[in-house]
Short mmCIF file of C-alpha atoms and ligand atoms in Angstrom, two decimals:
data_model
loop_
_atom_site.label_atom_id
_atom_site.label_comp_id
_atom_site.label_asym_id
_atom_site.label_seq_id
_atom_site.Cartn_x
_atom_site.Cartn_y
_atom_site.Cartn_z
CA MET A 51 -27.75 5.42 10.18
CA GLU A 52 -30.17 2.64 9.51
CA GLU A 53 -33.61 3.84 8.56
CA GLN A 54 -36.14 2.76 11.18
CA SER A 55 -39.15 0.77 9.86
CA ARG A 56 -42.35 2.85 9.83
CA SER A 57 -45.37 1.48 11.66
CA ILE A 58 -49.07 1.54 10.76
CA LEU A 59 -52.26 0.16 12.49
CA ILE A 60 -54.74 -1.79 10.32
CA THR A 61 -58.36 -2.14 11.54
CA TRP A 62 -59.81 -5.32 10.13
CA TRP A 63 -63.10 -6.96 9.81
CA LEU A 64 -64.57 -9.11 7.28
CA GLY A 65 -63.61 -8.51 3.76
CA TYR A 66 -60.15 -9.12 2.35
CA ILE A 67 -58.69 -5.90 1.21
CA TRP A 68 -56.68 -5.31 4.50
CA SER A 69 -54.79 -8.78 3.92
CA HIS A 70 -53.82 -7.95 0.61
CA THR A 71 -52.90 -4.34 1.62
CA SER A 72 -50.86 -5.87 4.43
CA THR A 73 -48.67 -7.60 1.92
CA VAL A 74 -47.95 -4.60 0.32
CA PHE A 75 -46.98 -2.68 3.34
CA LEU A 76 -44.91 -5.50 4.44
CA GLU A 77 -43.04 -5.77 1.34
CA GLU A 78 -42.24 -2.06 1.85
CA ASP A 79 -40.88 -2.94 5.47
CA TYR A 80 -43.59 -1.36 7.50
CA ASN A 81 -44.23 -2.74 10.73
CA ILE A 82 -47.97 -3.68 11.04
CA ILE A 83 -50.19 -3.99 14.02
CA ILE A 84 -53.64 -5.50 13.23
CA VAL A 85 -56.74 -5.24 15.29
CA ASP A 86 -59.98 -7.38 14.93
CA ASN A 87 -62.35 -9.33 17.18
CA LEU A 88 -62.20 -12.32 15.15
CA SER A 89 -66.13 -12.88 15.27
CA ASN A 90 -66.48 -13.17 11.58
CA SER A 91 -62.87 -13.58 10.38
CA ASP A 92 -60.48 -16.49 9.53
CA ILE A 93 -57.23 -16.22 11.69
CA SER A 94 -55.43 -18.55 9.37
CA VAL A 95 -55.09 -15.49 7.04
CA LEU A 96 -52.25 -14.29 9.39
CA ASP A 97 -50.24 -17.25 8.54
CA LYS A 98 -50.83 -16.95 4.70
CA ILE A 99 -49.52 -13.42 4.82
CA LYS A 100 -46.33 -14.69 6.47
CA GLU A 101 -46.05 -17.27 3.75
CA ILE A 102 -46.38 -14.63 1.05
CA THR A 103 -44.04 -12.13 2.59
CA TRP A 104 -41.81 -13.96 5.17
CA LYS A 105 -42.67 -11.21 7.63
CA LYS A 106 -44.83 -11.12 10.76
CA LEU A 107 -47.66 -8.93 11.79
CA LYS A 108 -48.52 -8.02 15.42
CA PHE A 109 -51.85 -9.15 16.15
CA TYR A 110 -54.66 -7.88 18.67
CA ASP A 111 -57.58 -9.90 19.15
CA LEU A 112 -59.91 -7.26 20.42
CA ASP A 113 -63.46 -5.37 19.64
CA ILE A 114 -62.76 -1.98 18.65
CA ARG A 115 -66.33 -0.93 20.06
CA ASN A 116 -64.44 -1.49 23.65
CA LEU A 117 -62.61 1.73 23.96
CA GLU A 118 -60.90 0.65 26.93
CA GLU A 119 -59.46 -2.21 25.25
CA PHE A 120 -58.66 -0.57 22.11
CA GLU A 121 -56.69 2.23 24.06
CA LYS A 122 -54.14 -0.33 25.21
CA VAL A 123 -53.04 -0.66 21.47
CA PHE A 124 -52.31 2.96 21.30
CA LYS A 125 -50.65 2.70 24.60
CA ASN A 126 -48.44 -0.12 23.50
CA HIS A 127 -47.61 1.30 20.40
CA PRO A 128 -46.28 4.99 20.38
CA GLU A 129 -44.53 4.30 17.30
CA ILE A 130 -47.70 4.11 14.97
CA GLU A 131 -47.68 6.59 12.30
CA GLY A 132 -50.87 6.37 10.72
CA ILE A 133 -54.02 4.07 10.51
CA ILE A 134 -55.62 2.33 7.49
CA HIS A 135 -59.03 1.83 8.62
CA PHE A 136 -60.90 -1.02 6.67
CA ALA A 137 -63.00 -2.22 9.77
CA ALA A 138 -66.83 -2.00 8.52
CA LYS A 139 -69.68 -4.03 7.50
CA LYS A 140 -70.37 -4.01 3.94
CA ALA A 141 -73.61 -5.93 2.94
CA VAL A 142 -76.30 -3.65 1.29
CA GLY A 143 -79.35 -6.06 1.94
CA GLU A 144 -78.18 -6.61 5.64
CA SER A 145 -77.87 -2.96 6.34
CA CYS A 146 -81.61 -2.40 5.00
CA GLN A 147 -82.83 -5.03 7.50
CA ASP A 148 -80.90 -3.64 10.30
CA PRO A 149 -79.57 -0.39 9.98
CA PHE A 150 -78.92 -0.07 13.76
CA LEU A 151 -76.32 -2.77 13.31
CA TYR A 152 -74.67 -0.61 10.66
CA TYR A 153 -74.62 2.60 12.54
CA GLU A 154 -73.35 0.85 15.50
CA ASN A 155 -70.60 -1.18 13.66
CA ASN A 156 -69.35 1.30 11.35
CA VAL A 157 -70.17 4.74 12.93
CA ILE A 158 -69.40 3.87 16.48
CA TRP A 159 -66.22 1.79 15.64
CA THR A 160 -64.92 4.76 13.41
CA HIS A 161 -65.90 7.17 16.17
CA ASN A 162 -63.77 5.23 18.84
CA LEU A 163 -60.94 4.97 16.46
CA LEU A 164 -60.98 8.76 15.72
CA LYS A 165 -61.18 9.52 19.60
CA LEU A 166 -58.11 7.42 20.22
CA MET A 167 -56.24 9.12 17.43
CA GLN A 168 -57.00 12.62 18.61
CA LYS A 169 -55.86 11.57 22.53
CA TYR A 170 -52.87 9.89 21.21
CA ASN A 171 -52.05 12.52 18.49
CA LYS A 172 -51.88 10.10 15.50
CA LYS A 173 -53.54 11.84 12.93
CA ASN A 174 -52.82 10.34 9.75
CA ILE A 175 -55.45 8.05 8.15
CA VAL A 176 -56.46 6.42 4.92
CA PHE A 177 -60.08 5.38 4.99
CA SER A 178 -61.97 2.70 2.89
CA SER A 179 -64.78 4.41 1.27
CA SER A 180 -66.89 3.19 -1.40
CA ALA A 181 -68.49 4.35 -4.99
CA THR A 182 -71.79 3.57 -3.22
CA VAL A 183 -71.40 7.27 -1.68
CA TYR A 184 -72.03 8.63 -5.54
CA ASP A 185 -75.55 9.76 -6.12
CA SER A 186 -75.43 7.45 -9.12
CA PRO A 187 -78.98 7.52 -10.46
CA LYS A 188 -78.66 11.31 -10.63
CA LEU A 189 -75.24 11.05 -12.34
CA LEU A 190 -73.63 10.44 -15.76
CA PRO A 191 -70.77 8.04 -15.51
CA PRO A 192 -67.71 8.12 -15.05
CA PHE A 193 -68.11 9.42 -11.48
CA SER A 194 -65.83 12.09 -10.44
CA GLU A 195 -64.47 12.89 -6.82
CA ASN A 196 -66.33 16.14 -6.98
CA ASP A 197 -69.66 14.93 -8.18
CA ARG A 198 -72.67 14.73 -5.78
CA VAL A 199 -73.03 12.24 -3.23
CA GLY A 200 -76.08 10.72 -2.05
CA THR A 201 -76.93 7.52 -0.56
CA TYR A 202 -79.90 4.93 -0.72
CA ASN A 203 -79.33 2.41 1.89
CA PRO A 204 -77.83 2.44 5.46
CA TYR A 205 -74.38 0.96 4.41
CA GLY A 206 -73.94 3.78 1.92
CA THR A 207 -75.16 6.41 4.48
CA THR A 208 -72.72 5.06 7.09
CA LYS A 209 -69.75 5.32 4.59
CA LEU A 210 -70.63 9.02 3.89
CA ILE A 211 -71.16 9.67 7.43
CA MET A 212 -67.62 8.46 8.07
CA GLU A 213 -66.33 10.53 5.11
CA TYR A 214 -68.01 13.61 6.73
CA MET A 215 -66.49 12.89 10.22
CA LEU A 216 -63.12 12.63 8.65
CA LYS A 217 -63.44 15.80 6.87
CA ASP A 218 -64.41 17.70 9.99
CA LEU A 219 -61.35 16.36 11.93
CA ALA A 220 -59.19 17.27 9.04
CA THR A 221 -60.62 20.99 9.22
CA PHE A 222 -60.87 21.24 12.98
CA LYS A 223 -58.35 18.91 14.36
CA TRP A 224 -55.67 18.96 11.80
CA PHE A 225 -56.23 15.27 10.94
CA ASN A 226 -54.61 14.14 7.57
CA VAL A 227 -57.15 12.05 5.59
CA VAL A 228 -57.42 10.12 2.39
CA ASN A 229 -60.67 8.81 1.48
CA LEU A 230 -60.49 5.99 -1.12
CA ARG A 231 -63.72 5.12 -2.84
CA TYR A 232 -63.59 1.64 -4.14
CA PHE A 233 -65.39 0.55 -7.09
CA ASN A 234 -65.68 -3.20 -7.69
CA PRO A 235 -62.63 -5.10 -6.38
CA ILE A 236 -62.00 -8.71 -7.22
CA TRP A 237 -60.23 -10.39 -4.36
CA ALA A 238 -57.24 -12.65 -4.89
CA HIS A 239 -53.36 -12.39 -4.65
CA HIS A 240 -51.60 -14.17 -7.48
CA SER A 241 -49.97 -16.57 -5.13
CA GLY A 242 -53.44 -18.36 -4.66
CA LEU A 243 -53.04 -18.06 -0.88
CA ILE A 244 -55.26 -15.19 0.16
CA GLY A 245 -58.63 -14.05 -1.57
CA GLU A 246 -62.35 -14.37 -1.29
CA ASP A 247 -64.10 -17.65 -1.22
CA PRO A 248 -67.21 -17.13 0.73
CA LYS A 249 -68.75 -19.84 2.50
CA TRP A 250 -72.43 -18.48 1.90
CA VAL A 251 -73.97 -17.78 -1.42
CA PRO A 252 -72.29 -14.54 -2.45
CA SER A 253 -74.28 -11.57 -3.47
CA ASN A 254 -71.52 -10.03 -5.57
CA LEU A 255 -71.30 -11.09 -9.25
CA ILE A 256 -67.78 -12.35 -9.62
CA PRO A 257 -67.73 -14.78 -6.60
CA TYR A 258 -71.09 -15.88 -7.68
CA ILE A 259 -70.06 -16.80 -11.18
CA LEU A 260 -66.87 -18.44 -9.86
CA LYS A 261 -68.99 -20.73 -7.71
CA VAL A 262 -70.66 -21.71 -10.88
CA ALA A 263 -67.58 -22.53 -12.66
CA ASN A 264 -66.80 -24.67 -9.50
CA TRP A 265 -70.15 -26.56 -9.91
CA GLU A 266 -71.31 -25.30 -6.26
CA ILE A 267 -74.19 -23.33 -8.05
CA GLU A 268 -76.27 -24.39 -10.99
CA HIS A 269 -76.41 -21.12 -13.04
CA VAL A 270 -75.83 -17.37 -12.84
CA GLN A 271 -78.70 -15.16 -12.50
CA ILE A 272 -78.42 -12.07 -14.36
CA PHE A 273 -80.32 -9.21 -13.14
CA TRP A 274 -82.29 -8.28 -16.23
CA ASP A 275 -80.64 -7.27 -19.49
CA ASP A 276 -82.83 -4.05 -20.75
CA TYR A 277 -80.18 -1.59 -19.27
CA ASP A 278 -78.89 1.15 -21.25
CA THR A 279 -75.62 -0.36 -21.84
CA VAL A 280 -73.56 -2.55 -24.48
CA ASP A 281 -75.46 -5.63 -24.18
CA GLY A 282 -78.12 -4.67 -21.69
CA THR A 283 -76.64 -5.93 -18.67
CA GLY A 284 -75.23 -3.86 -15.81
CA VAL A 285 -71.76 -2.45 -16.40
CA ARG A 286 -69.25 -1.91 -13.38
CA ASP A 287 -65.80 -0.80 -12.89
CA TYR A 288 -63.94 -4.10 -11.71
CA ILE A 289 -60.59 -3.62 -10.38
CA HIS A 290 -57.82 -6.08 -8.99
CA VAL A 291 -57.59 -6.10 -5.32
CA MET A 292 -53.83 -5.95 -5.63
CA ASP A 293 -54.24 -2.62 -7.42
CA VAL A 294 -56.64 -1.39 -4.54
CA ALA A 295 -54.07 -2.45 -1.96
CA GLU A 296 -51.16 -0.67 -3.74
CA ALA A 297 -53.36 2.34 -3.97
CA HIS A 298 -53.42 2.56 -0.02
CA LEU A 299 -49.58 2.70 -0.03
CA SER A 300 -49.70 5.63 -2.46
CA ALA A 301 -52.36 7.17 -0.33
CA PHE A 302 -50.41 6.83 2.74
CA ASN A 303 -47.10 8.14 1.12
CA GLN A 304 -49.09 11.41 -0.22
CA ILE A 305 -49.90 12.14 3.45
CA LEU A 306 -46.29 11.39 4.66
CA LYS A 307 -44.98 13.65 1.56
CA TYR A 308 -47.23 16.33 2.80
CA ARG A 309 -46.01 16.23 6.22
CA GLU A 310 -42.48 16.05 5.37
CA TYR A 311 -42.96 19.03 3.03
CA LEU A 312 -44.28 21.26 5.99
CA LEU A 313 -41.44 20.13 8.01
CA GLU A 314 -38.97 21.13 5.41
CA ASN A 315 -40.21 24.43 4.85
CA LYS A 316 -41.08 25.01 8.46
CA ILE A 317 -44.75 25.86 7.96
CA ASP A 318 -46.92 25.67 10.73
CA SER A 319 -47.68 21.83 11.54
CA ASN A 320 -51.50 22.72 12.47
CA ARG A 321 -52.07 22.25 8.73
CA TRP A 322 -54.28 19.44 7.68
CA TYR A 323 -54.50 17.29 4.35
CA PHE A 324 -57.78 15.98 3.18
CA ASP A 325 -58.41 14.32 -0.22
CA ILE A 326 -60.58 11.81 -2.03
CA PHE A 327 -59.63 9.39 -4.92
CA ASN A 328 -61.60 6.83 -6.97
CA ILE A 329 -59.96 3.27 -7.04
CA TRP A 330 -60.97 2.44 -10.09
CA THR A 331 -59.85 1.52 -13.63
CA GLY A 332 -61.74 3.86 -15.45
CA ASP A 333 -63.10 1.26 -17.92
CA GLY A 334 -66.57 -0.92 -17.44
CA LYS A 335 -67.53 -4.47 -18.15
CA SER A 336 -70.78 -5.75 -18.40
CA VAL A 337 -72.22 -8.98 -16.74
CA LYS A 338 -72.18 -10.73 -20.06
CA GLU A 339 -68.47 -9.62 -20.74
CA ILE A 340 -67.52 -10.87 -17.43
CA ILE A 341 -69.51 -14.28 -18.01
CA GLU A 342 -67.37 -14.66 -21.40
CA LEU A 343 -63.90 -13.79 -19.39
CA VAL A 344 -64.57 -16.50 -16.82
CA GLU A 345 -65.49 -18.80 -19.33
CA LYS A 346 -61.99 -18.15 -21.29
CA VAL A 347 -60.00 -18.41 -18.04
CA THR A 348 -61.94 -21.51 -16.49
CA GLU A 349 -62.63 -23.18 -19.89
CA LYS A 350 -65.96 -23.90 -18.78
CA GLU A 351 -69.20 -23.15 -19.90
CA ILE A 352 -71.19 -20.62 -17.34
CA PRO A 353 -75.08 -21.30 -17.77
CA TYR A 354 -77.18 -18.32 -16.68
CA LYS A 355 -80.53 -17.20 -16.94
CA ILE A 356 -82.00 -13.53 -17.15
CA VAL A 357 -84.02 -12.60 -14.01
CA SER A 358 -85.75 -9.58 -12.81
CA ARG A 359 -84.03 -6.44 -11.77
CA ARG A 360 -82.26 -6.48 -8.36
CA PRO A 361 -83.92 -3.44 -6.54
CA GLY A 362 -81.30 -0.36 -6.07
CA ASP A 363 -79.12 -1.61 -9.20
CA ILE A 364 -78.07 1.11 -11.61
CA ASP A 365 -77.22 0.54 -15.25
CA THR A 366 -73.34 1.63 -15.39
CA SER A 367 -70.90 2.57 -12.60
CA ILE A 368 -67.38 3.69 -13.63
CA ALA A 369 -64.67 5.72 -12.14
CA ASN A 370 -63.09 8.84 -13.56
CA ALA A 371 -59.51 7.42 -13.24
CA GLN A 372 -57.90 10.84 -13.61
CA LYS A 373 -57.26 12.16 -10.24
CA ALA A 374 -55.50 9.18 -8.60
CA LYS A 375 -53.20 9.12 -11.78
CA GLN A 376 -52.63 12.84 -11.55
CA VAL A 377 -52.22 13.31 -7.75
CA LEU A 378 -50.97 9.86 -6.50
CA GLY A 379 -49.36 9.00 -9.81
CA ARG A 380 -51.13 5.65 -9.70
CA GLU A 381 -52.90 3.57 -12.48
CA TYR A 382 -54.33 0.27 -12.29
CA SER A 383 -51.83 -2.30 -13.59
CA ARG A 384 -53.64 -5.57 -13.76
CA SER A 385 -56.07 -6.66 -16.56
CA MET A 386 -59.51 -8.24 -15.66
CA TYR A 387 -58.33 -11.32 -17.22
CA GLN A 388 -55.39 -11.61 -14.71
CA ALA A 389 -57.92 -10.66 -11.98
CA ILE A 390 -60.25 -13.52 -12.71
CA GLU A 391 -57.27 -15.66 -13.00
CA ASP A 392 -55.80 -14.99 -9.89
CA ALA A 393 -59.31 -15.45 -8.26
CA TRP A 394 -59.93 -18.74 -10.01
CA ARG A 395 -56.54 -20.03 -9.03
CA PHE A 396 -57.44 -19.19 -5.37
CA ILE A 397 -60.66 -21.04 -5.48
CA GLN A 398 -59.20 -24.10 -6.72
CA LYS A 399 -56.38 -24.27 -4.29
CA ASN A 400 -58.63 -23.79 -1.24
CA ASN A 401 -61.14 -26.37 -2.90
CA SER A 402 -58.65 -29.38 -3.47
C1 UD1 B 755 -72.24 -3.88 -4.65
C2 UD1 B 755 -72.86 -3.15 -3.43
C3 UD1 B 755 -71.94 -1.78 -3.40
C4 UD1 B 755 -70.53 -2.41 -2.75
C5 UD1 B 755 -70.08 -3.49 -3.99
C6 UD1 B 755 -68.82 -4.11 -3.26
C7 UD1 B 755 -75.24 -3.02 -3.82
C8 UD1 B 755 -76.36 -2.40 -4.44
N1 UD1 B 755 -74.18 -2.29 -4.02
O1 UD1 B 755 -71.99 -3.23 -5.68
O2 UD1 B 755 -72.36 -0.90 -2.32
O3 UD1 B 755 -69.66 -1.54 -2.70
O4 UD1 B 755 -71.10 -4.50 -4.17
O5 UD1 B 755 -68.25 -5.04 -4.23
O6 UD1 B 755 -75.47 -4.13 -3.44
N2 UD1 B 755 -75.19 -9.00 -10.84
C9 UD1 B 755 -75.82 -10.10 -11.47
N3 UD1 B 755 -76.20 -11.32 -10.80
C10 UD1 B 755 -75.72 -11.42 -9.46
C11 UD1 B 755 -74.94 -10.56 -8.94
C12 UD1 B 755 -74.86 -9.40 -9.73
O7 UD1 B 755 -76.46 -9.87 -12.83
O8 UD1 B 755 -75.91 -12.51 -9.08
C13 UD1 B 755 -75.16 -7.74 -11.80
C14 UD1 B 755 -75.66 -6.64 -10.84
O9 UD1 B 755 -76.90 -6.24 -11.34
C15 UD1 B 755 -74.57 -5.67 -11.36
C16 UD1 B 755 -73.06 -6.29 -11.37
O10 UD1 B 755 -73.57 -7.59 -11.62
O11 UD1 B 755 -74.94 -4.90 -12.69
C17 UD1 B 755 -72.53 -6.19 -10.12
O12 UD1 B 755 -72.95 -6.35 -9.07
P1 UD1 B 755 -72.21 -6.49 -7.80
O13 UD1 B 755 -71.17 -7.53 -7.74
O14 UD1 B 755 -73.47 -7.04 -6.56
O15 UD1 B 755 -71.51 -5.24 -7.32
P2 UD1 B 755 -72.53 -3.81 -7.03
O16 UD1 B 755 -74.00 -3.81 -7.11
O17 UD1 B 755 -72.00 -2.88 -8.31
#
């Protein structure tokens, strides 16, 4: 008998990790149902995903704050086996200016989603969390999943609240949950079709440097060079977005494997799965090292100036990569050079 494709629901809002993740799941023959209200997104990305995978997604243009509308998706798709939950706002500065926006969008969206998951008995979820939940000023890198958490801005707080909500639901309502704590993803598919090319001045380092390489911005501002690092500039664990995307598939498979194990061994199905993984390389690069890499890839000189520290920045953020390797059997497989090459290809393709 032919095996039926599995179906997942993806919540999408801004960001691009969802689109890269969709390509990974589609290539594994999953059916994908997407919800987004399009208020901040570019719908043309759906065609690009089709061009990459030759497969179609089912798309719902709706606001997931609207519980009634959102419920229709669950009614229409009883075949959904799991949810990959990306929908969230993610700018630290914006969250400090308007915390309520973040509580409403991130926490209430998630609350609505979880309520429907409970109602329709869909209990498998992979959640996009962030390394921002680590109490980094009080920790020594690399950060491990068991390290203490603590947040310093409303964006981080909403991520932590959502992690806690999911933990409660795993414990008391038998949800199966994997929280993925992303470090610093660099967005671009090797096809050059999907990636990040912000129309505004980006706040993250790599898109900013690429805009300098593309002569859209005059120079990079390095936020100070007296940190306790290899060359005094901030060190981060940058990761190719396709490695991040593939980690979602491994995380989801982990939940499925657990459910199958329960079934095969006739174990009470009211058991839950909860785990957290860093998504990560375990290796760090400084701002100056990244500038040098971009110069190599683009064959352009990148001018920079040292300016004062950005409030809230820490010297080093690096993941302990062991747990994902041991439990999910997953390690990153793309170099930083490749990540920047792919990002640069995307920018050139989209600006020609
Ligand atoms: C930021 C967010 C984090 C979020 C992540 C997503 C903050 C405090 N943290 O992390 O919550 O999950 O983005 O990718 O905003 N830098 C410069 N010049 C620039 C921009 C950055 O020197 O114009 C430096 C920063 O000081 C830092 C490094 O580059 O050392 C990386 O910065 P960025 O890309 O903004 O990422 P994070 O601050 O690590």
